[in-house]
Short mmCIF file of C-alpha atoms in Angstrom, two decimals:
data_model
loop_
_atom_site.label_atom_id
_atom_site.label_comp_id
_atom_site.label_asym_id
_atom_site.label_seq_id
_atom_site.Cartn_x
_atom_site.Cartn_y
_atom_site.Cartn_z
CA MET A 39 78.37 118.15 106.15
CA GLU A 40 77.35 117.59 109.95
CA ASP A 41 75.84 114.10 109.00
CA ARG A 42 79.25 113.04 108.07
CA VAL A 43 82.02 115.17 109.99
CA GLN A 44 81.14 117.49 113.35
CA VAL A 45 83.49 119.58 115.14
CA SER A 46 83.56 120.99 118.31
CA MET A 47 86.40 123.70 119.66
CA SER A 48 87.56 124.15 123.10
CA GLY A 49 90.82 125.96 124.31
CA GLY A 50 92.24 126.15 120.67
CA VAL A 51 91.62 122.46 120.14
CA ALA A 52 89.22 121.32 117.53
CA ASP A 53 87.83 117.94 118.12
CA VAL A 54 86.88 116.42 114.59
CA ARG A 55 84.95 113.56 114.56
CA MET A 56 83.57 111.40 111.43
CA VAL A 57 79.96 110.44 112.66
CA ARG A 58 78.95 107.93 110.08
CA ALA A 59 79.36 105.26 112.59
CA ASP A 60 76.51 102.93 110.98
CA LYS A 61 78.67 102.62 108.23
CA MET A 62 81.90 102.31 110.28
CA ASN A 63 82.66 106.04 109.01
CA ALA A 64 82.98 104.72 105.04
CA LEU A 65 84.23 107.02 102.61
CA ASP A 66 81.35 107.77 100.37
CA ALA A 67 80.93 111.30 98.22
CA ALA A 68 79.59 113.22 101.30
CA MET A 69 82.41 112.11 103.38
CA PHE A 70 85.07 112.98 101.05
CA ALA A 71 83.46 116.55 100.92
CA ALA A 72 83.01 116.66 104.57
CA LEU A 73 86.94 115.89 105.41
CA VAL A 74 87.91 118.44 102.43
CA ASP A 75 85.43 121.22 103.49
CA THR A 76 86.31 120.62 107.57
CA ALA A 77 89.86 120.93 106.75
CA ASP A 78 89.34 123.91 104.70
CA LYS A 79 87.24 125.97 107.34
CA LEU A 80 89.76 124.82 109.98
CA SER A 81 92.72 126.55 107.88
CA ARG A 82 90.95 129.61 108.43
CA GLU A 83 89.78 129.33 112.25
CA LYS A 84 91.01 132.10 114.41
CA GLY A 85 92.66 130.84 117.61
CA LEU A 86 93.25 127.22 116.22
CA ARG A 87 96.13 125.51 118.05
CA ALA A 88 95.74 121.81 117.41
CA VAL A 89 93.29 119.13 115.91
CA VAL A 90 92.47 115.86 116.92
CA LEU A 91 90.76 113.66 114.33
CA SER A 92 88.86 110.67 115.17
CA GLY A 93 86.01 108.39 114.33
CA GLU A 94 82.62 107.71 116.30
CA GLY A 95 81.46 103.94 116.66
CA ARG A 96 83.25 100.72 116.09
CA ALA A 97 86.25 102.03 113.82
CA PHE A 98 88.30 104.95 112.78
CA CYS A 99 87.37 104.41 109.01
CA ALA A 100 86.75 101.33 107.16
CA GLY A 101 87.72 102.78 103.96
CA LEU A 102 85.64 103.22 100.59
CA ASP A 103 82.09 102.80 100.87
CA MET A 104 81.06 99.17 99.67
CA GLY A 105 78.40 100.90 97.42
CA ARG A 106 81.25 102.44 95.35
CA PHE A 107 82.62 99.19 94.75
CA ALA A 108 79.38 97.79 93.99
CA ALA A 109 78.83 100.50 91.17
CA MET A 110 82.37 99.67 89.90
CA LYS A 111 81.06 95.95 89.44
CA GLU A 112 78.00 97.21 87.79
CA SER A 113 79.55 100.06 85.36
CA GLY A 114 83.06 99.21 85.17
CA GLY A 115 83.52 103.04 85.84
CA ASP A 116 85.18 104.27 88.97
CA GLY A 117 82.24 103.91 91.19
CA ILE A 118 81.47 107.46 91.34
CA GLY A 119 80.25 108.53 88.24
CA GLY A 120 78.66 105.48 86.66
CA ALA A 121 80.53 104.22 83.55
CA GLN A 122 82.18 107.62 82.90
CA LYS A 123 85.70 107.78 84.75
CA ARG A 124 86.70 111.29 86.26
CA ASP A 125 90.01 112.52 85.32
CA LEU A 126 91.90 112.09 88.45
CA SER A 127 94.92 113.78 87.15
CA LEU A 128 93.16 117.14 87.34
CA ARG A 129 94.61 119.06 90.40
CA THR A 130 91.55 120.86 91.94
CA HIS A 131 93.38 121.56 95.12
CA GLY A 132 96.71 122.75 94.53
CA LEU A 133 98.76 119.84 94.21
CA CYS A 134 95.80 117.41 94.80
CA ASN A 135 92.75 116.10 93.35
CA HIS A 136 89.54 116.09 95.58
CA SER A 137 90.10 112.87 96.90
CA GLN A 138 93.66 113.54 97.74
CA GLN A 139 92.45 116.76 99.45
CA ALA A 140 90.77 114.75 102.09
CA VAL A 141 94.13 113.51 103.40
CA TRP A 142 96.52 116.07 102.32
CA GLY A 143 94.23 118.81 103.59
CA TRP A 144 95.31 117.77 107.23
CA ARG A 145 98.83 117.77 106.09
CA GLN A 146 98.36 121.50 104.91
CA LEU A 147 96.56 122.95 108.44
CA PRO A 148 99.08 125.39 109.99
CA VAL A 149 98.69 123.68 113.25
CA PRO A 150 99.30 119.84 114.43
CA VAL A 151 96.78 116.96 113.88
CA ILE A 152 96.70 114.17 115.98
CA ALA A 153 94.49 111.28 114.48
CA ALA A 154 93.15 108.96 116.98
CA VAL A 155 92.66 105.51 115.62
CA HIS A 156 90.64 102.34 116.75
CA GLY A 157 88.97 99.46 115.34
CA VAL A 158 90.09 99.67 111.68
CA ALA A 159 91.79 101.88 109.30
CA PHE A 160 91.41 100.32 105.98
CA GLY A 161 92.48 101.42 102.52
CA GLY A 162 91.39 105.14 102.15
CA GLY A 163 90.71 105.22 106.02
CA PHE A 164 94.10 104.54 106.76
CA GLN A 165 95.32 107.29 104.51
CA VAL A 166 93.07 109.44 106.32
CA ALA A 167 95.09 108.87 109.27
CA LEU A 168 98.30 109.37 107.59
CA GLY A 169 97.30 112.75 106.95
CA ALA A 170 97.91 113.75 110.50
CA ASP A 171 101.13 114.60 112.25
CA MET A 172 100.78 112.12 114.42
CA ARG A 173 98.68 108.72 115.17
CA TYR A 174 97.74 107.51 118.30
CA VAL A 175 96.31 103.72 117.99
CA ALA A 176 94.22 101.37 120.24
CA PRO A 177 96.24 98.27 121.03
CA ASP A 178 93.56 96.17 119.10
CA THR A 179 93.33 98.14 115.98
CA LYS A 180 93.56 96.53 112.56
CA MET A 181 95.08 98.48 109.66
CA SER A 182 95.85 97.57 105.98
CA ILE A 183 96.88 99.59 102.66
CA MET A 184 94.14 97.63 101.11
CA GLU A 185 93.63 98.90 97.76
CA ILE A 186 95.29 96.04 95.89
CA LYS A 187 92.44 93.86 97.47
CA TRP A 188 90.02 95.91 94.59
CA GLY A 189 92.85 96.01 91.88
CA LEU A 190 93.65 99.49 92.82
CA VAL A 191 96.77 101.44 94.02
CA PRO A 192 96.81 103.92 97.13
CA ASP A 193 95.67 107.14 95.60
CA MET A 194 94.49 109.42 98.59
CA ALA A 195 97.95 111.03 99.10
CA GLY A 196 99.23 108.13 101.11
CA THR A 197 102.22 107.30 99.20
CA PRO A 198 104.45 110.52 99.60
CA ILE A 199 103.74 110.36 103.20
CA LEU A 200 104.19 106.67 103.44
CA ALA A 201 107.51 106.96 101.82
CA SER A 202 108.61 109.59 104.52
CA LEU A 203 107.76 107.08 107.40
CA VAL A 204 108.41 103.48 106.33
CA ARG A 205 111.26 101.63 105.46
CA ASP A 206 111.03 101.01 101.49
CA ASP A 207 110.61 97.08 101.45
CA ILE A 208 108.20 97.05 104.56
CA LEU A 209 106.22 99.69 102.32
CA ARG A 210 106.19 97.56 99.13
CA GLU A 211 105.24 94.41 101.18
CA LEU A 212 102.24 96.01 102.78
CA THR A 213 101.56 97.67 99.44
CA TYR A 214 101.72 94.48 97.20
CA THR A 215 100.05 92.11 99.55
CA GLY A 216 97.41 94.38 101.40
CA ARG A 217 97.92 92.37 104.30
CA ILE A 218 96.26 93.45 107.60
CA PHE A 219 99.10 94.52 110.41
CA THR A 220 98.40 95.40 114.13
CA ALA A 221 98.81 98.39 116.21
CA GLN A 222 101.98 96.80 117.49
CA GLU A 223 103.53 96.24 113.98
CA ALA A 224 102.40 99.90 112.86
CA LEU A 225 104.35 100.97 115.90
CA SER A 226 107.44 98.87 114.92
CA TYR A 227 106.95 100.27 111.45
CA GLY A 228 106.85 103.97 112.27
CA LEU A 229 103.25 104.11 111.06
CA ALA A 230 101.94 104.75 114.72
CA THR A 231 103.10 107.33 116.98
CA ARG A 232 101.64 105.95 120.34
CA VAL A 233 99.90 102.67 121.13
CA VAL A 234 97.44 103.53 124.03
CA ASP A 235 94.42 102.23 125.54
CA ASP A 236 92.03 105.43 124.76
CA PRO A 237 93.60 106.99 121.82
CA ARG A 238 91.10 109.89 121.44
CA ALA A 239 91.66 110.84 125.21
CA SER A 240 95.35 110.74 125.03
CA ALA A 241 95.41 112.85 121.83
CA LEU A 242 93.13 115.47 123.47
CA GLU A 243 95.60 115.64 126.35
CA VAL A 244 98.49 116.25 123.86
CA ALA A 245 96.63 118.54 121.65
CA ARG A 246 95.80 120.64 124.87
CA GLU A 247 99.56 120.47 125.71
CA ILE A 248 100.41 121.92 122.19
CA ALA A 249 97.66 124.44 122.55
CA GLY A 250 99.45 125.94 125.72
CA LYS A 251 102.60 126.63 123.54
CA SER A 252 103.42 129.62 121.76
CA PRO A 253 101.12 129.41 118.28
CA ASP A 254 103.66 131.19 116.59
CA ALA A 255 106.60 128.74 117.50
CA ILE A 256 104.01 125.50 116.86
CA ARG A 257 103.04 127.07 113.45
CA ALA A 258 106.55 127.81 112.40
CA THR A 259 107.50 124.32 113.53
CA LYS A 260 105.03 122.86 111.09
CA ARG A 261 106.01 124.66 108.32
CA MET A 262 109.82 123.70 108.89
CA LEU A 263 109.04 120.14 109.32
CA ASN A 264 106.48 120.05 106.19
CA ASN A 265 109.46 121.51 104.15
CA LEU A 266 111.76 118.77 105.18
CA SER A 267 109.68 116.37 102.81
CA VAL A 268 110.84 116.17 98.93
CA ASP A 269 108.47 117.88 96.63
CA PRO A 270 105.21 115.61 96.88
CA GLY A 271 103.96 116.93 93.42
CA PRO A 272 105.13 114.39 91.42
CA ALA A 273 104.12 111.60 93.61
CA LEU A 274 100.64 112.97 94.21
CA LEU A 275 100.11 113.11 90.38
CA ALA A 276 101.56 109.68 89.78
CA GLU A 277 99.26 108.17 92.20
CA SER A 278 96.14 109.79 89.80
CA VAL A 279 97.67 108.68 86.56
CA GLU A 280 98.43 105.09 87.61
CA GLN A 281 94.67 104.80 89.21
CA MET A 282 93.15 105.87 86.15
CA LYS A 283 94.69 103.26 84.04
CA LEU A 284 93.57 100.67 86.31
CA MET A 285 89.81 101.71 86.90
CA GLY A 286 87.48 99.94 85.11
CA GLY A 287 89.80 97.55 83.29
CA PRO A 288 89.37 93.94 83.04
CA ASN A 289 91.32 93.19 85.93
CA GLN A 290 90.35 95.73 88.22
CA THR A 291 86.69 94.80 87.25
CA GLU A 292 87.33 91.06 88.10
CA ALA A 293 89.01 92.07 91.49
CA VAL A 294 85.95 93.71 92.56
CA ARG A 295 83.47 91.13 91.41
CA ALA A 296 85.51 88.48 93.09
CA ASN A 297 85.48 90.13 96.29
CA ILE A 298 81.90 90.95 96.14
CA GLU A 299 80.85 87.30 95.03
CA LYS A 300 83.36 85.74 97.42
CA ARG A 301 85.34 83.60 94.92
CA ALA A 302 88.94 83.24 93.69
CA PRO A 303 89.91 86.03 90.90
CA ASN A 304 90.37 84.93 87.54
CA PHE A 305 92.83 87.79 86.15
CA ALA A 306 94.13 87.95 82.78
CA ASP A 307 97.95 87.98 82.16
CA SER A 308 99.09 91.65 81.24
#
């Protein structure tokens, strides 16, 4: 796990770092497992007061590892288990499947989580940032709900969180187009909490401030605020069901091939 995510503790603050810097912290099977396992271990950490989640190197997280898309191109499968698709509808972690838990696990932590975002946060990497309570973003950061580029839908718990943050028409535009947007746009949309020159330093400063408050009151506040949301269960299951319909289909495979081969796609009419 430590070759993907490393954790240091100080004064009740967990400094959580994705450390696959050579791949811009892209999400491979090991990174998914490390994110899920880290959130699970922190949920049982005595004395935990706040968490800062960041990425080492040039980016917060570039999204799904390109090797998994290459596997989709070759196999027509899901890029994980060859041609055999996984049953994404299986709820392996409460309301979630395993991939969703890499995001939802931060939502479930009993203490505040601040994502410090820099470089890029694309696709699944953007959804990881959404799992945090707050997002502090560097001015030159680029973000995207990028799944449409690969003929897919966002299926890592992003949709129920996005629905609580963003105006409906903005959410639809960003999801339908997959366009890349800036930190200032993210701030105006409600997707960034602050735009700051050094997101990690600012996040750690606020985390330490939170750690100085009554831990009982902070945990009670997070429980209360989490309960303001509508039931996320149907949305989380819908993500998985819709993704399974797409994975390995002719148009999804064509989207992957066209992107990898750097050509215009030739989609069949539905």
